[in-house]
Each structure stands twice: as structure tokens, then as C-alpha cells.
Amino acid sequence: MEKHQVMLPTSSTSSTPFSSDFKVDYINSTVHVENEAIRTQRKAISAQNKRDKEFIIKQHRYVFQTKSPVDVLDDGYQWRKYGKKIVKNNKFPRSYYRCSHQDCNVKKQIQRHSRDEQIVVTTYEGTHTHPVDKSAESFDQILGNLLIGNLVCNVPPTLE
DNA sequence: CGCTTTTGACCAGCGC
DNA sequence: GCGCTGGTCAAAAGCG
């Protein structure tokens, strides 16, 4: 199957597709790890802790809008699908993926645009704790071919 | 045999 | 409290 590759930033690589200013923010931000303990203690989290947690999650959410015939862009990492959901106001299902690497809790959501089915909205959440699994094409090349809008940081995807 | 995908069920958050 | 919605779980099936 044809795949498109996208180079993504990791905590262990020096190159990122982002501007230098953004790169600094990215590396300095706190790694968010959501584990089972956090899930089970959700009810007990105070309002302040909840706000802090939401802030941390926002710091690690990156949204790409790409124009591609394929849903899953090959970013060099290995992903395992763990869910699929029909979401409101969108005729295409949203797919949920987790990084297959041990102890890496990076997640991504993939959904096609409701109005333009050529557009794929990919949302990354978290920071990879390991190097990229395999070499990927240069991000600039991918951007030239695929990216139709700006890289959106900390903003939820617009799907209407 | 081990890993991934599929898919219905379950759970939590939110608005009314 | 109830219903809706989004996100996750987990068992079964599929695949190399």
C-alpha cells in the first residue's frame, strides 16, 4: 500500500519540523504520561490538578492537515490501532492509534475532513520516548507535497 | 506464535 | 438524574 512519510519530533532527535522557537518550547515542555494509575484516580483529581493536567496535554497536542489519498501517514513510527469511532458532524470515522514501542504512550487520532475527503486531519498527543523506528523522507519534502494548511499547534482540529 | 486489527461494550465528562 | 458523545478496553479474528 502506498504510504506517505512524515518526520516528527522526538525527545531523542535533534531535528524537528518546527521553527526554532517552537522547538525550544517543545523540548522544554513537560512529558505527559497517562497511565493506568492516572486513569483509576481520575475521580479523585482535584479541580486544580485537573486544570494542570489539561494544560500539560495541550502542550503536547499537534494537529496536521494533509492532503493525501491514504489515511495513515508513515511518520517512521510503528502504531497500533486501538479504537475507531463515528463522531458527530462527520461522515468519516475517527481512528485511534497508540505507539507500539514499549513504554511509549504517544497517541494519535486520524480523521478525514467532513467537507473535503482528500484532507486527512492527524492529531498527535504526547512525546516519543525512543528514536524513530525507521528512516523517513525529509519533512520539507513532505510539506511541499502534502501540507495544505499551516501546522497547527495546541489547537483542536477543525473538521467542519 | 506473536502482533495487529476489528468492533461492541464500557466509562467518564458534559449539557440540559 | 439522564442522555449524548468521545475515548478506551478487551476479546476474537486475521495475518505474516
PDB file of C-alpha atoms (C1' of nucleotides) in Angstrom:
ATOM      1  CA  MET A   1       0.000   0.000   0.000  1.00  0.00           C
ATOM      2  CA  GLU A   2       1.280   3.436  -0.819  1.00  0.00           C
ATOM      3  CA  LYS A   3       2.307   5.429   2.194  1.00  0.00           C
ATOM      4  CA  HIS A   4       3.357   8.989   2.816  1.00  0.00           C
ATOM      5  CA  GLN A   5       6.037   9.654   5.365  1.00  0.00           C
ATOM      6  CA  VAL A   6       6.210  12.493   7.855  1.00  0.00           C
ATOM      7  CA  MET A   7       9.174  13.190  10.155  1.00  0.00           C
ATOM      8  CA  LEU A   8       8.008  14.027  13.629  1.00  0.00           C
ATOM      9  CA  PRO A   9       9.924  15.446  16.555  1.00  0.00           C
ATOM     10  CA  THR A  10      11.060  13.194  19.373  1.00  0.00           C
ATOM     11  CA  SER A  11      12.758  13.768  22.675  1.00  0.00           C
ATOM     12  CA  SER A  12      15.829  11.958  21.370  1.00  0.00           C
ATOM     13  CA  THR A  13      16.343  13.579  17.983  1.00  0.00           C
ATOM     14  CA  SER A  14      17.802  16.977  17.350  1.00  0.00           C
ATOM     15  CA  SER A  15      15.834  17.826  14.249  1.00  0.00           C
ATOM     16  CA  THR A  16      12.211  18.834  14.298  1.00  0.00           C
ATOM     17  CA  PRO A  17       9.959  20.086  11.541  1.00  0.00           C
ATOM     18  CA  PHE A  18       9.063  23.136  13.582  1.00  0.00           C
ATOM     19  CA  SER A  19      10.516  26.590  13.827  1.00  0.00           C
ATOM     20  CA  SER A  20      13.410  27.093  16.226  1.00  0.00           C
ATOM     21  CA  ASP A  21      11.227  28.993  18.691  1.00  0.00           C
ATOM     22  CA  PHE A  22       8.683  26.254  18.734  1.00  0.00           C
ATOM     23  CA  LYS A  23      11.401  23.621  19.037  1.00  0.00           C
ATOM     24  CA  VAL A  24      12.600  25.167  22.283  1.00  0.00           C
ATOM     25  CA  ASP A  25       9.088  25.172  23.682  1.00  0.00           C
ATOM     26  CA  TYR A  26       8.603  21.598  22.605  1.00  0.00           C
ATOM     27  CA  ILE A  27      11.768  20.246  24.233  1.00  0.00           C
ATOM     28  CA  ASN A  28      11.332  22.224  27.452  1.00  0.00           C
ATOM     29  CA  SER A  29       7.757  21.208  27.971  1.00  0.00           C
ATOM     30  CA  THR A  30       6.864  18.502  30.424  1.00  0.00           C
ATOM     31  CA  VAL A  31       6.410  14.993  29.140  1.00  0.00           C
ATOM     32  CA  HIS A  32       2.876  13.876  29.672  1.00  0.00           C
ATOM     33  CA  VAL A  33       2.382  10.237  30.518  1.00  0.00           C
ATOM     34  CA  GLU A  34      -1.132   8.972  31.098  1.00  0.00           C
ATOM     35  CA  ASN A  35      -1.001   5.571  32.708  1.00  0.00           C
ATOM     36  CA  GLU A  36      -3.404   3.233  34.397  1.00  0.00           C
ATOM     37  CA  ALA A  37      -2.858   4.807  37.781  1.00  0.00           C
ATOM     38  CA  ILE A  38      -3.896   8.179  36.460  1.00  0.00           C
ATOM     39  CA  ARG A  39      -6.988   6.668  34.903  1.00  0.00           C
ATOM     40  CA  THR A  40      -8.111   4.955  38.068  1.00  0.00           C
ATOM     41  CA  GLN A  41      -7.503   8.035  40.157  1.00  0.00           C
ATOM     42  CA  ARG A  42      -9.359  10.325  37.778  1.00  0.00           C
ATOM     43  CA  LYS A  43     -12.299  10.728  40.073  1.00  0.00           C
ATOM     44  CA  ALA A  44     -10.062  11.863  42.907  1.00  0.00           C
ATOM     45  CA  ILE A  45      -8.230  14.527  40.964  1.00  0.00           C
ATOM     46  CA  SER A  46      -8.895  17.957  42.361  1.00  0.00           C
ATOM     47  CA  ALA A  47     -10.118  20.781  40.161  1.00  0.00           C
ATOM     48  CA  GLN A  48      -6.700  22.408  40.240  1.00  0.00           C
ATOM     49  CA  ASN A  49      -4.905  19.194  39.330  1.00  0.00           C
ATOM     50  CA  LYS A  50      -7.367  18.653  36.541  1.00  0.00           C
ATOM     51  CA  ARG A  51      -6.594  22.084  35.101  1.00  0.00           C
ATOM     52  CA  ASP A  52      -2.860  21.342  35.340  1.00  0.00           C
ATOM     53  CA  LYS A  53      -3.306  18.047  33.568  1.00  0.00           C
ATOM     54  CA  GLU A  54      -5.309  19.598  30.756  1.00  0.00           C
ATOM     55  CA  PHE A  55      -2.587  22.193  30.369  1.00  0.00           C
ATOM     56  CA  ILE A  56       0.066  19.503  30.055  1.00  0.00           C
ATOM     57  CA  ILE A  57      -1.965  17.630  27.451  1.00  0.00           C
ATOM     58  CA  LYS A  58      -2.424  20.826  25.452  1.00  0.00           C
ATOM     59  CA  GLN A  59       1.331  21.345  25.493  1.00  0.00           C
ATOM     60  CA  HIS A  60       1.759  18.075  23.608  1.00  0.00           C
ATOM     61  CA  ARG A  61      -1.014  18.127  21.039  1.00  0.00           C
ATOM     62  CA  TYR A  62      -0.053  18.759  17.445  1.00  0.00           C
ATOM     63  CA  VAL A  63      -2.500  18.805  14.583  1.00  0.00           C
ATOM     64  CA  PHE A  64      -1.570  18.239  10.941  1.00  0.00           C
ATOM     65  CA  GLN A  65      -3.887  18.713   7.991  1.00  0.00           C
ATOM     66  CA  THR A  66      -2.562  16.860   4.967  1.00  0.00           C
ATOM     67  CA  LYS A  67      -3.964  16.219   1.529  1.00  0.00           C
ATOM     68  CA  SER A  68      -3.471  12.536   0.911  1.00  0.00           C
ATOM     69  CA  PRO A  69      -5.344   9.572  -0.586  1.00  0.00           C
ATOM     70  CA  VAL A  70      -4.272   7.435   2.371  1.00  0.00           C
ATOM     71  CA  ASP A  71      -5.473   7.834   5.938  1.00  0.00           C
ATOM     72  CA  VAL A  72      -2.342   6.712   7.791  1.00  0.00           C
ATOM     73  CA  LEU A  73       0.769   8.770   7.104  1.00  0.00           C
ATOM     74  CA  ASP A  74       4.001   6.869   7.616  1.00  0.00           C
ATOM     75  CA  ASP A  75       5.919   9.014  10.116  1.00  0.00           C
ATOM     76  CA  GLY A  76       8.583   6.382  10.800  1.00  0.00           C
ATOM     77  CA  TYR A  77       6.985   5.095  13.979  1.00  0.00           C
ATOM     78  CA  GLN A  78       5.050   1.903  14.483  1.00  0.00           C
ATOM     79  CA  TRP A  79       1.442   2.394  15.538  1.00  0.00           C
ATOM     80  CA  ARG A  80      -1.172   0.018  16.885  1.00  0.00           C
ATOM     81  CA  LYS A  81      -4.815   0.790  16.292  1.00  0.00           C
ATOM     82  CA  TYR A  82      -6.928   0.568  19.453  1.00  0.00           C
ATOM     83  CA  GLY A  83     -10.217   2.114  18.523  1.00  0.00           C
ATOM     84  CA  LYS A  84     -12.495   3.535  15.895  1.00  0.00           C
ATOM     85  CA  LYS A  85     -15.441   5.814  16.412  1.00  0.00           C
ATOM     86  CA  ILE A  86     -18.088   7.552  14.373  1.00  0.00           C
ATOM     87  CA  VAL A  87     -18.068  11.152  15.521  1.00  0.00           C
ATOM     88  CA  LYS A  88     -20.831  13.707  15.287  1.00  0.00           C
ATOM     89  CA  ASN A  89     -20.953  16.038  12.267  1.00  0.00           C
ATOM     90  CA  ASN A  90     -18.516  13.898  10.299  1.00  0.00           C
ATOM     91  CA  LYS A  91     -19.374  11.111   7.882  1.00  0.00           C
ATOM     92  CA  PHE A  92     -15.917   9.533   8.261  1.00  0.00           C
ATOM     93  CA  PRO A  93     -14.932   7.506  11.331  1.00  0.00           C
ATOM     94  CA  ARG A  94     -12.101   8.644  13.591  1.00  0.00           C
ATOM     95  CA  SER A  95      -9.330   6.115  14.202  1.00  0.00           C
ATOM     96  CA  TYR A  96      -7.265   5.951  17.392  1.00  0.00           C
ATOM     97  CA  TYR A  97      -3.649   4.762  17.373  1.00  0.00           C
ATOM     98  CA  ARG A  98      -1.014   4.205  20.058  1.00  0.00           C
ATOM     99  CA  CYS A  99       2.734   3.921  19.557  1.00  0.00           C
ATOM    100  CA  SER A 100       3.701   0.231  19.576  1.00  0.00           C
ATOM    101  CA  HIS A 101       7.024   0.901  21.262  1.00  0.00           C
ATOM    102  CA  GLN A 102       7.295  -0.325  24.843  1.00  0.00           C
ATOM    103  CA  ASP A 103       6.750   2.385  27.481  1.00  0.00           C
ATOM    104  CA  CYS A 104       5.890   4.963  24.819  1.00  0.00           C
ATOM    105  CA  ASN A 105       2.442   6.428  25.399  1.00  0.00           C
ATOM    106  CA  VAL A 106       2.191   8.639  22.335  1.00  0.00           C
ATOM    107  CA  LYS A 107      -1.254   8.583  20.768  1.00  0.00           C
ATOM    108  CA  LYS A 108      -2.646   9.890  17.522  1.00  0.00           C
ATOM    109  CA  GLN A 109      -6.083  10.320  16.024  1.00  0.00           C
ATOM    110  CA  ILE A 110      -6.751  10.187  12.307  1.00  0.00           C
ATOM    111  CA  GLN A 111      -9.877  11.528  10.670  1.00  0.00           C
ATOM    112  CA  ARG A 112     -10.857  12.661   7.206  1.00  0.00           C
ATOM    113  CA  HIS A 113     -12.313  16.105   6.724  1.00  0.00           C
ATOM    114  CA  SER A 114     -16.092  16.049   6.545  1.00  0.00           C
ATOM    115  CA  ARG A 115     -16.256  18.531   3.661  1.00  0.00           C
ATOM    116  CA  ASP A 116     -13.137  17.589   1.694  1.00  0.00           C
ATOM    117  CA  GLU A 117     -12.450  13.868   1.895  1.00  0.00           C
ATOM    118  CA  GLN A 118      -8.989  14.373   0.402  1.00  0.00           C
ATOM    119  CA  ILE A 119      -7.912  16.102   3.588  1.00  0.00           C
ATOM    120  CA  VAL A 120      -6.680  13.970   6.466  1.00  0.00           C
ATOM    121  CA  VAL A 121      -6.532  15.518   9.933  1.00  0.00           C
ATOM    122  CA  THR A 122      -3.915  13.837  12.147  1.00  0.00           C
ATOM    123  CA  THR A 123      -3.699  14.749  15.830  1.00  0.00           C
ATOM    124  CA  TYR A 124      -0.590  13.717  17.789  1.00  0.00           C
ATOM    125  CA  GLU A 125      -0.616  13.677  21.591  1.00  0.00           C
ATOM    126  CA  GLY A 126       2.497  13.111  23.683  1.00  0.00           C
ATOM    127  CA  THR A 127       6.242  12.792  23.130  1.00  0.00           C
ATOM    128  CA  HIS A 128       8.062   9.730  21.848  1.00  0.00           C
ATOM    129  CA  THR A 129      10.474   8.322  24.426  1.00  0.00           C
ATOM    130  CA  HIS A 130      12.548   6.480  21.811  1.00  0.00           C
ATOM    131  CA  PRO A 131      14.244   7.124  18.454  1.00  0.00           C
ATOM    132  CA  VAL A 132      12.344   6.833  15.222  1.00  0.00           C
ATOM    133  CA  ASP A 133      11.906   3.190  14.170  1.00  0.00           C
ATOM    134  CA  LYS A 134      12.994   3.688  10.577  1.00  0.00           C
ATOM    135  CA  SER A 135      14.235   6.418   8.304  1.00  0.00           C
ATOM    136  CA  ALA A 136      11.651   8.739   6.850  1.00  0.00           C
ATOM    137  CA  GLU A 137      11.722  11.177   3.972  1.00  0.00           C
ATOM    138  CA  SER A 138      12.660  14.760   4.709  1.00  0.00           C
ATOM    139  CA  PHE A 139       9.837  16.664   6.283  1.00  0.00           C
ATOM    140  CA  ASP A 140      10.309  19.602   3.949  1.00  0.00           C
ATOM    141  CA  GLN A 141       9.613  17.362   1.009  1.00  0.00           C
ATOM    142  CA  ILE A 142       6.506  16.027   2.646  1.00  0.00           C
ATOM    143  CA  LEU A 143       5.344  19.514   3.477  1.00  0.00           C
ATOM    144  CA  GLY A 144       5.808  20.579  -0.117  1.00  0.00           C
ATOM    145  CA  ASN A 145       3.736  17.709  -1.347  1.00  0.00           C
ATOM    146  CA  LEU A 146       1.098  17.227   1.267  1.00  0.00           C
ATOM    147  CA  LEU A 147       0.587  20.028   3.721  1.00  0.00           C
ATOM    148  CA  ILE A 148      -2.301  22.193   2.650  1.00  0.00           C
ATOM    149  CA  GLY A 149      -2.616  24.334   5.723  1.00  0.00           C
ATOM    150  CA  ASN A 150      -0.352  25.536   8.474  1.00  0.00           C
ATOM    151  CA  LEU A 151       0.888  23.228  11.141  1.00  0.00           C
ATOM    152  CA  VAL A 152      -1.476  23.895  13.987  1.00  0.00           C
ATOM    153  CA  CYS A 153      -0.119  23.692  17.497  1.00  0.00           C
ATOM    154  CA  ASN A 154      -2.275  23.295  20.600  1.00  0.00           C
ATOM    155  CA  VAL A 155      -5.443  23.869  18.642  1.00  0.00           C
ATOM    156  CA  PRO A 156      -8.080  21.202  18.142  1.00  0.00           C
ATOM    157  CA  PRO A 157      -8.695  20.236  14.519  1.00  0.00           C
ATOM    158  CA  THR A 158     -11.439  21.980  12.657  1.00  0.00           C
ATOM    159  CA  LEU A 159     -13.471  19.332  10.932  1.00  0.00           C
ATOM    160  CA  GLU A 160     -16.397  21.246   9.529  1.00  0.00           C
TER     161      GLU A 160
ATOM    162  C1'  DC B   1       3.083 -17.844  17.625  1.00  0.00           C
ATOM    163  C1'  DG B   2       3.121 -13.106  18.285  1.00  0.00           C
ATOM    164  C1'  DC B   3       1.438  -8.942  16.855  1.00  0.00           C
ATOM    165  C1'  DT B   4      -2.241  -6.118  14.745  1.00  0.00           C
ATOM    166  C1'  DT B   5      -6.964  -5.056  13.550  1.00  0.00           C
ATOM    167  C1'  DT B   6     -11.812  -5.113  14.317  1.00  0.00           C
ATOM    168  C1'  DT B   7     -15.707  -3.958  16.896  1.00  0.00           C
ATOM    169  C1'  DG B   8     -19.121  -3.909  20.508  1.00  0.00           C
ATOM    170  C1'  DA B   9     -19.167  -2.676  25.260  1.00  0.00           C
ATOM    171  C1'  DC B  10     -17.980   0.226  28.816  1.00  0.00           C
ATOM    172  C1'  DC B  11     -16.834   4.529  31.180  1.00  0.00           C
ATOM    173  C1'  DA B  12     -16.351   9.489  32.138  1.00  0.00           C
ATOM    174  C1'  DG B  13     -17.458  14.195  31.128  1.00  0.00           C
ATOM    175  C1'  DC B  14     -20.729  17.499  29.869  1.00  0.00           C
ATOM    176  C1'  DG B  15     -25.054  19.895  28.948  1.00  0.00           C
ATOM    177  C1'  DC B  16     -29.788  20.116  29.881  1.00  0.00           C
TER     178       DC B  16
ATOM    179  C1'  DG C   1     -30.535  12.282  37.060  1.00  0.00           C
ATOM    180  C1'  DC C   2     -30.475  11.283  32.243  1.00  0.00           C
ATOM    181  C1'  DG C   3     -28.969  11.049  27.629  1.00  0.00           C
ATOM    182  C1'  DC C   4     -25.427  12.079  24.354  1.00  0.00           C
ATOM    183  C1'  DT C   5     -20.733  11.928  22.893  1.00  0.00           C
ATOM    184  C1'  DG C   6     -15.847  10.921  22.729  1.00  0.00           C
ATOM    185  C1'  DG C   7     -12.208   7.938  24.239  1.00  0.00           C
ATOM    186  C1'  DT C   8     -10.622   3.386  25.742  1.00  0.00           C
ATOM    187  C1'  DC C   9     -10.831  -1.559  26.708  1.00  0.00           C
ATOM    188  C1'  DA C  10     -10.631  -6.224  25.555  1.00  0.00           C
ATOM    189  C1'  DA C  11     -11.950 -10.491  23.282  1.00  0.00           C
ATOM    190  C1'  DA C  12     -11.974 -12.557  18.930  1.00  0.00           C
ATOM    191  C1'  DA C  13     -10.356 -12.844  14.366  1.00  0.00           C
ATOM    192  C1'  DG C  14      -6.841 -12.063  10.932  1.00  0.00           C
ATOM    193  C1'  DC C  15      -2.242 -12.105   9.176  1.00  0.00           C
ATOM    194  C1'  DG C  16       2.720 -12.921   8.264  1.00  0.00           C
TER     195       DG C  16
END
